[in-house]
Amino acid sequence: APSELTLSESALLAGLPNAPSLYSPYVNMTAAKQRQALVLNAMVRNGYIGPMQAQEAKSAPLKLAR
């Protein structure tokens, strides 16, 4: 359920619609993490989260399902 997602996971998913094949963590984890950071930085700029929350989410491990 969406309510069970972490901030890290939610930010990763929010970055996917722009280019799903490019930002898929299954295809390119580096690009996915860069896009996740962009989403988290935008959330900080717009006052949704604080810088510490963003940093924690950027470094949080991702649990991917297969």
N, CA, C and O atoms as a Tripos MOL2 file, in Angstrom:
@<TRIPOS>MOLECULE
protein
  264   263    66     0     0
PROTEIN
NO_CHARGES

@<TRIPOS>ATOM
      1 N           0.8360   -1.1820    0.0000 N.3       1 ALA1
      2 CA          0.0000    0.0000    0.0000 C.3       1 ALA1
      3 C           0.8800    1.2440    0.0000 C.2       1 ALA1
      4 O           1.9430    1.2450    0.6210 O.2       1 ALA1
      5 N           0.4580    2.2900   -0.6800 N.am      2 PRO2
      6 CA          1.2510    3.5250   -0.7280 C.3       2 PRO2
      7 C           1.6040    4.0790    0.6550 C.2       2 PRO2
      8 O           2.6730    4.6600    0.8350 O.2       2 PRO2
      9 N           0.7260    3.9040    1.6110 N.am      3 SER3
     10 CA          0.9900    4.4360    2.9520 C.3       3 SER3
     11 C           2.1540    3.7240    3.6330 C.2       3 SER3
     12 O           2.6840    4.2240    4.6250 O.2       3 SER3
     13 N           2.5550    2.5810    3.1230 N.am      4 GLU4
     14 CA          3.6570    1.8240    3.7010 C.3       4 GLU4
     15 C           5.0080    2.1730    3.0890 C.2       4 GLU4
     16 O           6.0400    1.6830    3.5480 O.2       4 GLU4
     17 N           5.0130    3.0220    2.0480 N.am      5 LEU5
     18 CA          6.2610    3.4110    1.4030 C.3       5 LEU5
     19 C           7.0370    4.3940    2.2690 C.2       5 LEU5
     20 O           6.4530    5.2260    2.9650 O.2       5 LEU5
     21 N           8.3530    4.2850    2.2160 N.am      6 THR6
     22 CA          9.2030    5.2520    2.8990 C.3       6 THR6
     23 C           9.3290    6.5000    2.0280 C.2       6 THR6
     24 O           8.9550    6.4810    0.8550 O.2       6 THR6
     25 N           9.8510    7.5720    2.5930 N.am      7 LEU7
     26 CA         10.0980    8.7890    1.8190 C.3       7 LEU7
     27 C          11.0580    8.4810    0.6760 C.2       7 LEU7
     28 O          10.8640    8.9570   -0.4420 O.2       7 LEU7
     29 N          12.0770    7.7000    0.9450 N.am      8 SER8
     30 CA         13.0520    7.3120   -0.0690 C.3       8 SER8
     31 C          12.3890    6.5910   -1.2350 C.2       8 SER8
     32 O          12.6460    6.9110   -2.3960 O.2       8 SER8
     33 N          11.5400    5.6210   -0.9250 N.am      9 GLU9
     34 CA         10.8410    4.8540   -1.9550 C.3       9 GLU9
     35 C           9.8490    5.7290   -2.7220 C.2       9 GLU9
     36 O           9.7310    5.6180   -3.9420 O.2       9 GLU9
     37 N           9.1480    6.5850   -2.0110 N.am     10 SER10
     38 CA          8.1710    7.4720   -2.6550 C.3      10 SER10
     39 C           8.8460    8.4300   -3.6260 C.2      10 SER10
     40 O           8.3390    8.6670   -4.7230 O.2      10 SER10
     41 N           9.9870    8.9800   -3.2260 N.am     11 ALA11
     42 CA         10.7070    9.9130   -4.0970 C.3      11 ALA11
     43 C          11.2180    9.2120   -5.3390 C.2      11 ALA11
     44 O          11.2090    9.7890   -6.4260 O.2      11 ALA11
     45 N          11.6650    7.9700   -5.1890 N.am     12 LEU12
     46 CA         12.1180    7.2060   -6.3400 C.3      12 LEU12
     47 C          10.9590    6.9930   -7.3100 C.2      12 LEU12
     48 O          11.1100    7.1840   -8.5160 O.2      12 LEU12
     49 N           9.8130    6.5990   -6.7840 N.am     13 LEU13
     50 CA          8.6350    6.3770   -7.6300 C.3      13 LEU13
     51 C           8.1490    7.6660   -8.2920 C.2      13 LEU13
     52 O           7.7010    7.6470   -9.4390 O.2      13 LEU13
     53 N           8.2390    8.7730   -7.5750 N.am     14 ALA14
     54 CA          7.7890   10.0540   -8.1380 C.3      14 ALA14
     55 C           8.6350   10.4700   -9.3370 C.2      14 ALA14
     56 O           8.1520   11.1880  -10.2130 O.2      14 ALA14
     57 N           9.8690   10.0340   -9.3860 N.am     15 GLY15
     58 CA         10.7390   10.3800  -10.4990 C.3      15 GLY15
     59 C          10.5800    9.4970  -11.7210 C.2      15 GLY15
     60 O          11.0900    9.8380  -12.7890 O.2      15 GLY15
     61 N           9.8990    8.3920  -11.6010 N.am     16 LEU16
     62 CA          9.7660    7.4440  -12.7090 C.3      16 LEU16
     63 C           8.9260    7.9130  -13.8980 C.2      16 LEU16
     64 O           9.3390    7.6770  -15.0330 O.2      16 LEU16
     65 N           7.7750    8.5620  -13.7110 N.am     17 PRO17
     66 CA          6.9150    8.8640  -14.8560 C.3      17 PRO17
     67 C           7.5760    9.6890  -15.9610 C.2      17 PRO17
     68 O           7.1800    9.5880  -17.1220 O.2      17 PRO17
     69 N           8.5660   10.4930  -15.6220 N.am     18 ASN18
     70 CA          9.2220   11.3280  -16.6350 C.3      18 ASN18
     71 C           9.9180   10.4740  -17.7010 C.2      18 ASN18
     72 O           9.8960   10.8270  -18.8800 O.2      18 ASN18
     73 N          10.5260    9.3730  -17.3080 N.am     19 ALA19
     74 CA         11.2080    8.4720  -18.2410 C.3      19 ALA19
     75 C          11.3910    7.1130  -17.5560 C.2      19 ALA19
     76 O          12.4850    6.7980  -17.0880 O.2      19 ALA19
     77 N          10.3310    6.3150  -17.4970 N.am     20 PRO20
     78 CA         10.3710    5.0650  -16.7360 C.3      20 PRO20
     79 C          11.5150    4.1220  -17.1020 C.2      20 PRO20
     80 O          12.1220    3.5180  -16.2180 O.2      20 PRO20
     81 N          11.8110    3.9910  -18.3790 N.am     21 SER21
     82 CA         12.8800    3.0660  -18.7600 C.3      21 SER21
     83 C          14.2570    3.6040  -18.3950 C.2      21 SER21
     84 O          15.1720    2.8260  -18.1280 O.2      21 SER21
     85 N          14.4130    4.9100  -18.3810 N.am     22 LEU22
     86 CA         15.6990    5.5260  -18.0360 C.3      22 LEU22
     87 C          15.9390    5.5300  -16.5340 C.2      22 LEU22
     88 O          17.0560    5.2760  -16.0840 O.2      22 LEU22
     89 N          14.8950    5.8180  -15.7530 N.am     23 TYR23
     90 CA         15.0520    5.9800  -14.3120 C.3      23 TYR23
     91 C          14.6930    4.7410  -13.4920 C.2      23 TYR23
     92 O          14.6230    4.8080  -12.2650 O.2      23 TYR23
     93 N          14.4690    3.6220  -14.1580 N.am     24 SER24
     94 CA         14.1590    2.3890  -13.4340 C.3      24 SER24
     95 C          15.3880    1.9260  -12.6550 C.2      24 SER24
     96 O          16.4710    1.8190  -13.2300 O.2      24 SER24
     97 N          15.2410    1.6500  -11.3660 N.am     25 PRO25
     98 CA         16.3880    1.1420  -10.6090 C.3      25 PRO25
     99 C          16.8340   -0.2430  -11.0820 C.2      25 PRO25
    100 O          17.9580   -0.6610  -10.8030 O.2      25 PRO25
    101 N          15.9700   -0.9470  -11.7850 N.am     26 TYR26
    102 CA         16.3390   -2.2520  -12.3280 C.3      26 TYR26
    103 C          17.2360   -2.1070  -13.5500 C.2      26 TYR26
    104 O          18.0160   -3.0060  -13.8630 O.2      26 TYR26
    105 N          17.1250   -0.9700  -14.2420 N.am     27 VAL27
    106 CA         17.9030   -0.7200  -15.4540 C.3      27 VAL27
    107 C          19.1690    0.0660  -15.1290 C.2      27 VAL27
    108 O          20.2550   -0.2860  -15.5890 O.2      27 VAL27
    109 N          19.0340    1.1290  -14.3390 N.am     28 ASN28
    110 CA         20.1590    2.0100  -14.0520 C.3      28 ASN28
    111 C          19.9830    2.6040  -12.6580 C.2      28 ASN28
    112 O          19.3230    3.6310  -12.4950 O.2      28 ASN28
    113 N          20.5640    1.9680  -11.6700 N.am     29 MET29
    114 CA         20.4190    2.4230  -10.2840 C.3      29 MET29
    115 C          20.9980    3.8220  -10.0930 C.2      29 MET29
    116 O          20.4480    4.6120   -9.3260 O.2      29 MET29
    117 N          22.0920    4.1420  -10.7720 N.am     30 THR30
    118 CA         22.7060    5.4650  -10.6350 C.3      30 THR30
    119 C          21.7450    6.5500  -11.1100 C.2      30 THR30
    120 O          21.5510    7.5500  -10.4190 O.2      30 THR30
    121 N          21.1460    6.3630  -12.2750 N.am     31 ALA31
    122 CA         20.1940    7.3440  -12.7990 C.3      31 ALA31
    123 C          18.9700    7.4380  -11.8990 C.2      31 ALA31
    124 O          18.4430    8.5280  -11.6780 O.2      31 ALA31
    125 N          18.5160    6.3000  -11.3790 N.am     32 ALA32
    126 CA         17.3520    6.2980  -10.4880 C.3      32 ALA32
    127 C          17.6460    7.0880   -9.2140 C.2      32 ALA32
    128 O          16.8040    7.8600   -8.7540 O.2      32 ALA32
    129 N          18.8340    6.8990   -8.6440 N.am     33 LYS33
    130 CA         19.1990    7.6200   -7.4290 C.3      33 LYS33
    131 C          19.3960    9.1170   -7.7130 C.2      33 LYS33
    132 O          19.0650    9.9470   -6.8660 O.2      33 LYS33
    133 N          19.9160    9.4670   -8.8650 N.am     34 GLN34
    134 CA         20.0620   10.8790   -9.2280 C.3      34 GLN34
    135 C          18.6910   11.5390   -9.3680 C.2      34 GLN34
    136 O          18.4880   12.6680   -8.9210 O.2      34 GLN34
    137 N          17.7700   10.8380   -9.9820 N.am     35 ARG35
    138 CA         16.4100   11.3660  -10.1470 C.3      35 ARG35
    139 C          15.7150   11.4740   -8.7900 C.2      35 ARG35
    140 O          14.9950   12.4400   -8.5330 O.2      35 ARG35
    141 N          15.9290   10.4890   -7.9270 N.am     36 GLN36
    142 CA         15.3840   10.5180   -6.5720 C.3      36 GLN36
    143 C          15.9000   11.7620   -5.8380 C.2      36 GLN36
    144 O          15.1280   12.4520   -5.1710 O.2      36 GLN36
    145 N          17.1910   12.0460   -5.9570 N.am     37 ALA37
    146 CA         17.7830   13.2180   -5.3040 C.3      37 ALA37
    147 C          17.1540   14.5030   -5.8400 C.2      37 ALA37
    148 O          16.9140   15.4400   -5.0780 O.2      37 ALA37
    149 N          16.8900   14.5540   -7.1340 N.am     38 LEU38
    150 CA         16.2520   15.7300   -7.7270 C.3      38 LEU38
    151 C          14.8630   15.9480   -7.1250 C.2      38 LEU38
    152 O          14.4910   17.0750   -6.8000 O.2      38 LEU38
    153 N          14.1040   14.8680   -6.9820 N.am     39 VAL39
    154 CA         12.7610   14.9440   -6.3870 C.3      39 VAL39
    155 C          12.8580   15.4100   -4.9340 C.2      39 VAL39
    156 O          12.1110   16.2930   -4.5110 O.2      39 VAL39
    157 N          13.7730   14.8190   -4.1760 N.am     40 LEU40
    158 CA         13.9290   15.1950   -2.7670 C.3      40 LEU40
    159 C          14.3730   16.6520   -2.6240 C.2      40 LEU40
    160 O          13.8950   17.3600   -1.7370 O.2      40 LEU40
    161 N          15.2800   17.1000   -3.4870 N.am     41 ASN41
    162 CA         15.7190   18.5010   -3.4430 C.3      41 ASN41
    163 C          14.5670   19.4550   -3.7520 C.2      41 ASN41
    164 O          14.4610   20.5210   -3.1460 O.2      41 ASN41
    165 N          13.7150   19.0750   -4.6850 N.am     42 ALA42
    166 CA         12.5410   19.8980   -5.0000 C.3      42 ALA42
    167 C          11.5920   19.9460   -3.8050 C.2      42 ALA42
    168 O          10.9820   20.9810   -3.5380 O.2      42 ALA42
    169 N          11.4650   18.8320   -3.0890 N.am     43 MET43
    170 CA         10.6090   18.8040   -1.9040 C.3      43 MET43
    171 C          11.1500   19.7400   -0.8170 C.2      43 MET43
    172 O          10.3770   20.3950   -0.1180 O.2      43 MET43
    173 N          12.4680   19.7980   -0.6800 N.am     44 VAL44
    174 CA         13.0820   20.7160    0.2880 C.3      44 VAL44
    175 C          12.8330   22.1580   -0.1460 C.2      44 VAL44
    176 O          12.4050   22.9850    0.6590 O.2      44 VAL44
    177 N          13.1020   22.4630   -1.4220 N.am     45 ARG45
    178 CA         12.9090   23.8300   -1.9380 C.3      45 ARG45
    179 C          11.4830   24.3220   -1.7370 C.2      45 ARG45
    180 O          11.2610   25.5050   -1.4790 O.2      45 ARG45
    181 N          10.5210   23.4210   -1.8540 N.am     46 ASN46
    182 CA          9.1170   23.8080   -1.7470 C.3      46 ASN46
    183 C           8.5550   23.6480   -0.3400 C.2      46 ASN46
    184 O           7.3540   23.8180   -0.1280 O.2      46 ASN46
    185 N           9.4080   23.3240    0.6170 N.am     47 GLY47
    186 CA          9.0170   23.3030    2.0190 C.3      47 GLY47
    187 C           8.2550   22.0680    2.4880 C.2      47 GLY47
    188 O           7.6510   22.0930    3.5600 O.2      47 GLY47
    189 N           8.2730   20.9850    1.7030 N.am     48 TYR48
    190 CA          7.5480   19.7780    2.1150 C.3      48 TYR48
    191 C           8.3230   18.9540    3.1320 C.2      48 TYR48
    192 O           7.7330   18.3110    4.0000 O.2      48 TYR48
    193 N           9.6450   18.9760    3.0240 N.am     49 ILE49
    194 CA         10.5140   18.2700    3.9570 C.3      49 ILE49
    195 C          11.7160   19.1480    4.2630 C.2      49 ILE49
    196 O          11.9800   20.1210    3.5570 O.2      49 ILE49
    197 N          12.4340   18.8030    5.3070 N.am     50 GLY50
    198 CA         13.6400   19.5300    5.6640 C.3      50 GLY50
    199 C          14.8730   18.8960    5.0350 C.2      50 GLY50
    200 O          14.8150   17.7610    4.5620 O.2      50 GLY50
    201 N          15.9910   19.6220    5.0260 N.am     51 PRO51
    202 CA         17.2230   19.1010    4.4370 C.3      51 PRO51
    203 C          17.7000   17.7890    5.0720 C.2      51 PRO51
    204 O          18.2230   16.9180    4.3770 O.2      51 PRO51
    205 N          17.5220   17.6500    6.3740 N.am     52 MET52
    206 CA         17.9520   16.4160    7.0370 C.3      52 MET52
    207 C          17.1080   15.2240    6.5890 C.2      52 MET52
    208 O          17.6320   14.1280    6.3910 O.2      52 MET52
    209 N          15.7960   15.4420    6.4300 N.am     53 GLN53
    210 CA         14.9240   14.3700    5.9330 C.3      53 GLN53
    211 C          15.3510   13.9400    4.5330 C.2      53 GLN53
    212 O          15.3850   12.7510    4.2160 O.2      53 GLN53
    213 N          15.6740   14.9240    3.7080 N.am     54 ALA54
    214 CA         16.1000   14.6240    2.3410 C.3      54 ALA54
    215 C          17.3950   13.8180    2.3540 C.2      54 ALA54
    216 O          17.5210   12.8370    1.6210 O.2      54 ALA54
    217 N          18.3440   14.2190    3.1720 N.am     55 GLN55
    218 CA         19.6180   13.5130    3.2340 C.3      55 GLN55
    219 C          19.4310   12.0770    3.7140 C.2      55 GLN55
    220 O          20.0330   11.1480    3.1760 O.2      55 GLN55
    221 N          18.5920   11.9070    4.7280 N.am     56 GLU56
    222 CA         18.3170   10.5540    5.2260 C.3      56 GLU56
    223 C          17.6720    9.6960    4.1430 C.2      56 GLU56
    224 O          18.0160    8.5240    3.9860 O.2      56 GLU56
    225 N          16.7350   10.2790    3.3980 N.am     57 ALA57
    226 CA         16.0520    9.5310    2.3420 C.3      57 ALA57
    227 C          17.0180    9.1690    1.2070 C.2      57 ALA57
    228 O          16.9220    8.0860    0.6300 O.2      57 ALA57
    229 N          17.9430   10.0740    0.8900 N.am     58 LYS58
    230 CA         18.9140    9.8080   -0.1760 C.3      58 LYS58
    231 C          19.8180    8.6370    0.1850 C.2      58 LYS58
    232 O          20.2080    7.8600   -0.6860 O.2      58 LYS58
    233 N          20.1470    8.5090    1.4450 N.am     59 SER59
    234 CA         21.0710    7.4490    1.8470 C.3      59 SER59
    235 C          20.3770    6.1740    2.3310 C.2      59 SER59
    236 O          21.0400    5.1800    2.6250 O.2      59 SER59
    237 N          19.0690    6.2000    2.4140 N.am     60 ALA60
    238 CA         18.3240    5.0140    2.8610 C.3      60 ALA60
    239 C          18.4180    3.9000    1.8300 C.2      60 ALA60
    240 O          18.3660    4.1610    0.6280 O.2      60 ALA60
    241 N          18.5540    2.6710    2.2850 N.am     61 PRO61
    242 CA         18.5740    1.5480    1.3290 C.3      61 PRO61
    243 C          17.2030    1.3620    0.6880 C.2      61 PRO61
    244 O          16.1730    1.5850    1.3240 O.2      61 PRO61
    245 N          17.2040    0.9600   -0.5500 N.am     62 LEU62
    246 CA         15.9610    0.7000   -1.2730 C.3      62 LEU62
    247 C          15.6890   -0.7930   -1.2880 C.2      62 LEU62
    248 O          16.5870   -1.6000   -1.5310 O.2      62 LEU62
    249 N          14.4480   -1.1490   -1.0270 N.am     63 LYS63
    250 CA         14.0290   -2.5450   -1.0860 C.3      63 LYS63
    251 C          13.2530   -2.7270   -2.3800 C.2      63 LYS63
    252 O          12.1240   -2.2530   -2.5040 O.2      63 LYS63
    253 N          13.8500   -3.4040   -3.3330 N.am     64 LEU64
    254 CA         13.2160   -3.6060   -4.6200 C.3      64 LEU64
    255 C          12.6180   -5.0080   -4.6980 C.2      64 LEU64
    256 O          13.2330   -5.9850   -4.2680 O.2      64 LEU64
    257 N          11.4290   -5.0890   -5.2440 N.am     65 ALA65
    258 CA         10.7670   -6.3780   -5.4290 C.3      65 ALA65
    259 C          11.1080   -6.9090   -6.8160 C.2      65 ALA65
    260 O          11.3230   -6.1470   -7.7580 O.2      65 ALA65
    261 N          11.1510   -8.1890   -6.9140 N.am     66 ARG66
    262 CA         11.3960   -8.8130   -8.2340 C.3      66 ARG66
    263 C          10.1740   -9.5820   -8.6540 C.2      66 ARG66
    264 O          10.1620  -10.1830   -9.7290 O.2      66 ARG66
@<TRIPOS>BOND
     1     1     2 1
     2     2     3 1
     3     3     4 2
     4     3     5 am
     5     5     6 1
     6     6     7 1
     7     7     8 2
     8     7     9 am
     9     9    10 1
    10    10    11 1
    11    11    12 2
    12    11    13 am
    13    13    14 1
    14    14    15 1
    15    15    16 2
    16    15    17 am
    17    17    18 1
    18    18    19 1
    19    19    20 2
    20    19    21 am
    21    21    22 1
    22    22    23 1
    23    23    24 2
    24    23    25 am
    25    25    26 1
    26    26    27 1
    27    27    28 2
    28    27    29 am
    29    29    30 1
    30    30    31 1
    31    31    32 2
    32    31    33 am
    33    33    34 1
    34    34    35 1
    35    35    36 2
    36    35    37 am
    37    37    38 1
    38    38    39 1
    39    39    40 2
    40    39    41 am
    41    41    42 1
    42    42    43 1
    43    43    44 2
    44    43    45 am
    45    45    46 1
    46    46    47 1
    47    47    48 2
    48    47    49 am
    49    49    50 1
    50    50    51 1
    51    51    52 2
    52    51    53 am
    53    53    54 1
    54    54    55 1
    55    55    56 2
    56    55    57 am
    57    57    58 1
    58    58    59 1
    59    59    60 2
    60    59    61 am
    61    61    62 1
    62    62    63 1
    63    63    64 2
    64    63    65 am
    65    65    66 1
    66    66    67 1
    67    67    68 2
    68    67    69 am
    69    69    70 1
    70    70    71 1
    71    71    72 2
    72    71    73 am
    73    73    74 1
    74    74    75 1
    75    75    76 2
    76    75    77 am
    77    77    78 1
    78    78    79 1
    79    79    80 2
    80    79    81 am
    81    81    82 1
    82    82    83 1
    83    83    84 2
    84    83    85 am
    85    85    86 1
    86    86    87 1
    87    87    88 2
    88    87    89 am
    89    89    90 1
    90    90    91 1
    91    91    92 2
    92    91    93 am
    93    93    94 1
    94    94    95 1
    95    95    96 2
    96    95    97 am
    97    97    98 1
    98    98    99 1
    99    99   100 2
   100    99   101 am
   101   101   102 1
   102   102   103 1
   103   103   104 2
   104   103   105 am
   105   105   106 1
   106   106   107 1
   107   107   108 2
   108   107   109 am
   109   109   110 1
   110   110   111 1
   111   111   112 2
   112   111   113 am
   113   113   114 1
   114   114   115 1
   115   115   116 2
   116   115   117 am
   117   117   118 1
   118   118   119 1
   119   119   120 2
   120   119   121 am
   121   121   122 1
   122   122   123 1
   123   123   124 2
   124   123   125 am
   125   125   126 1
   126   126   127 1
   127   127   128 2
   128   127   129 am
   129   129   130 1
   130   130   131 1
   131   131   132 2
   132   131   133 am
   133   133   134 1
   134   134   135 1
   135   135   136 2
   136   135   137 am
   137   137   138 1
   138   138   139 1
   139   139   140 2
   140   139   141 am
   141   141   142 1
   142   142   143 1
   143   143   144 2
   144   143   145 am
   145   145   146 1
   146   146   147 1
   147   147   148 2
   148   147   149 am
   149   149   150 1
   150   150   151 1
   151   151   152 2
   152   151   153 am
   153   153   154 1
   154   154   155 1
   155   155   156 2
   156   155   157 am
   157   157   158 1
   158   158   159 1
   159   159   160 2
   160   159   161 am
   161   161   162 1
   162   162   163 1
   163   163   164 2
   164   163   165 am
   165   165   166 1
   166   166   167 1
   167   167   168 2
   168   167   169 am
   169   169   170 1
   170   170   171 1
   171   171   172 2
   172   171   173 am
   173   173   174 1
   174   174   175 1
   175   175   176 2
   176   175   177 am
   177   177   178 1
   178   178   179 1
   179   179   180 2
   180   179   181 am
   181   181   182 1
   182   182   183 1
   183   183   184 2
   184   183   185 am
   185   185   186 1
   186   186   187 1
   187   187   188 2
   188   187   189 am
   189   189   190 1
   190   190   191 1
   191   191   192 2
   192   191   193 am
   193   193   194 1
   194   194   195 1
   195   195   196 2
   196   195   197 am
   197   197   198 1
   198   198   199 1
   199   199   200 2
   200   199   201 am
   201   201   202 1
   202   202   203 1
   203   203   204 2
   204   203   205 am
   205   205   206 1
   206   206   207 1
   207   207   208 2
   208   207   209 am
   209   209   210 1
   210   210   211 1
   211   211   212 2
   212   211   213 am
   213   213   214 1
   214   214   215 1
   215   215   216 2
   216   215   217 am
   217   217   218 1
   218   218   219 1
   219   219   220 2
   220   219   221 am
   221   221   222 1
   222   222   223 1
   223   223   224 2
   224   223   225 am
   225   225   226 1
   226   226   227 1
   227   227   228 2
   228   227   229 am
   229   229   230 1
   230   230   231 1
   231   231   232 2
   232   231   233 am
   233   233   234 1
   234   234   235 1
   235   235   236 2
   236   235   237 am
   237   237   238 1
   238   238   239 1
   239   239   240 2
   240   239   241 am
   241   241   242 1
   242   242   243 1
   243   243   244 2
   244   243   245 am
   245   245   246 1
   246   246   247 1
   247   247   248 2
   248   247   249 am
   249   249   250 1
   250   250   251 1
   251   251   252 2
   252   251   253 am
   253   253   254 1
   254   254   255 1
   255   255   256 2
   256   255   257 am
   257   257   258 1
   258   258   259 1
   259   259   260 2
   260   259   261 am
   261   261   262 1
   262   262   263 1
   263   263   264 2
@<TRIPOS>SUBSTRUCTURE
     1 ALA1         2 RESIDUE 1 A ALA
     2 PRO2         6 RESIDUE 1 A PRO
     3 SER3        10 RESIDUE 1 A SER
     4 GLU4        14 RESIDUE 1 A GLU
     5 LEU5        18 RESIDUE 1 A LEU
     6 THR6        22 RESIDUE 1 A THR
     7 LEU7        26 RESIDUE 1 A LEU
     8 SER8        30 RESIDUE 1 A SER
     9 GLU9        34 RESIDUE 1 A GLU
    10 SER10       38 RESIDUE 1 A SER
    11 ALA11       42 RESIDUE 1 A ALA
    12 LEU12       46 RESIDUE 1 A LEU
    13 LEU13       50 RESIDUE 1 A LEU
    14 ALA14       54 RESIDUE 1 A ALA
    15 GLY15       58 RESIDUE 1 A GLY
    16 LEU16       62 RESIDUE 1 A LEU
    17 PRO17       66 RESIDUE 1 A PRO
    18 ASN18       70 RESIDUE 1 A ASN
    19 ALA19       74 RESIDUE 1 A ALA
    20 PRO20       78 RESIDUE 1 A PRO
    21 SER21       82 RESIDUE 1 A SER
    22 LEU22       86 RESIDUE 1 A LEU
    23 TYR23       90 RESIDUE 1 A TYR
    24 SER24       94 RESIDUE 1 A SER
    25 PRO25       98 RESIDUE 1 A PRO
    26 TYR26      102 RESIDUE 1 A TYR
    27 VAL27      106 RESIDUE 1 A VAL
    28 ASN28      110 RESIDUE 1 A ASN
    29 MET29      114 RESIDUE 1 A MET
    30 THR30      118 RESIDUE 1 A THR
    31 ALA31      122 RESIDUE 1 A ALA
    32 ALA32      126 RESIDUE 1 A ALA
    33 LYS33      130 RESIDUE 1 A LYS
    34 GLN34      134 RESIDUE 1 A GLN
    35 ARG35      138 RESIDUE 1 A ARG
    36 GLN36      142 RESIDUE 1 A GLN
    37 ALA37      146 RESIDUE 1 A ALA
    38 LEU38      150 RESIDUE 1 A LEU
    39 VAL39      154 RESIDUE 1 A VAL
    40 LEU40      158 RESIDUE 1 A LEU
    41 ASN41      162 RESIDUE 1 A ASN
    42 ALA42      166 RESIDUE 1 A ALA
    43 MET43      170 RESIDUE 1 A MET
    44 VAL44      174 RESIDUE 1 A VAL
    45 ARG45      178 RESIDUE 1 A ARG
    46 ASN46      182 RESIDUE 1 A ASN
    47 GLY47      186 RESIDUE 1 A GLY
    48 TYR48      190 RESIDUE 1 A TYR
    49 ILE49      194 RESIDUE 1 A ILE
    50 GLY50      198 RESIDUE 1 A GLY
    51 PRO51      202 RESIDUE 1 A PRO
    52 MET52      206 RESIDUE 1 A MET
    53 GLN53      210 RESIDUE 1 A GLN
    54 ALA54      214 RESIDUE 1 A ALA
    55 GLN55      218 RESIDUE 1 A GLN
    56 GLU56      222 RESIDUE 1 A GLU
    57 ALA57      226 RESIDUE 1 A ALA
    58 LYS58      230 RESIDUE 1 A LYS
    59 SER59      234 RESIDUE 1 A SER
    60 ALA60      238 RESIDUE 1 A ALA
    61 PRO61      242 RESIDUE 1 A PRO
    62 LEU62      246 RESIDUE 1 A LEU
    63 LYS63      250 RESIDUE 1 A LYS
    64 LEU64      254 RESIDUE 1 A LEU
    65 ALA65      258 RESIDUE 1 A ALA
    66 ARG66      262 RESIDUE 1 A ARG
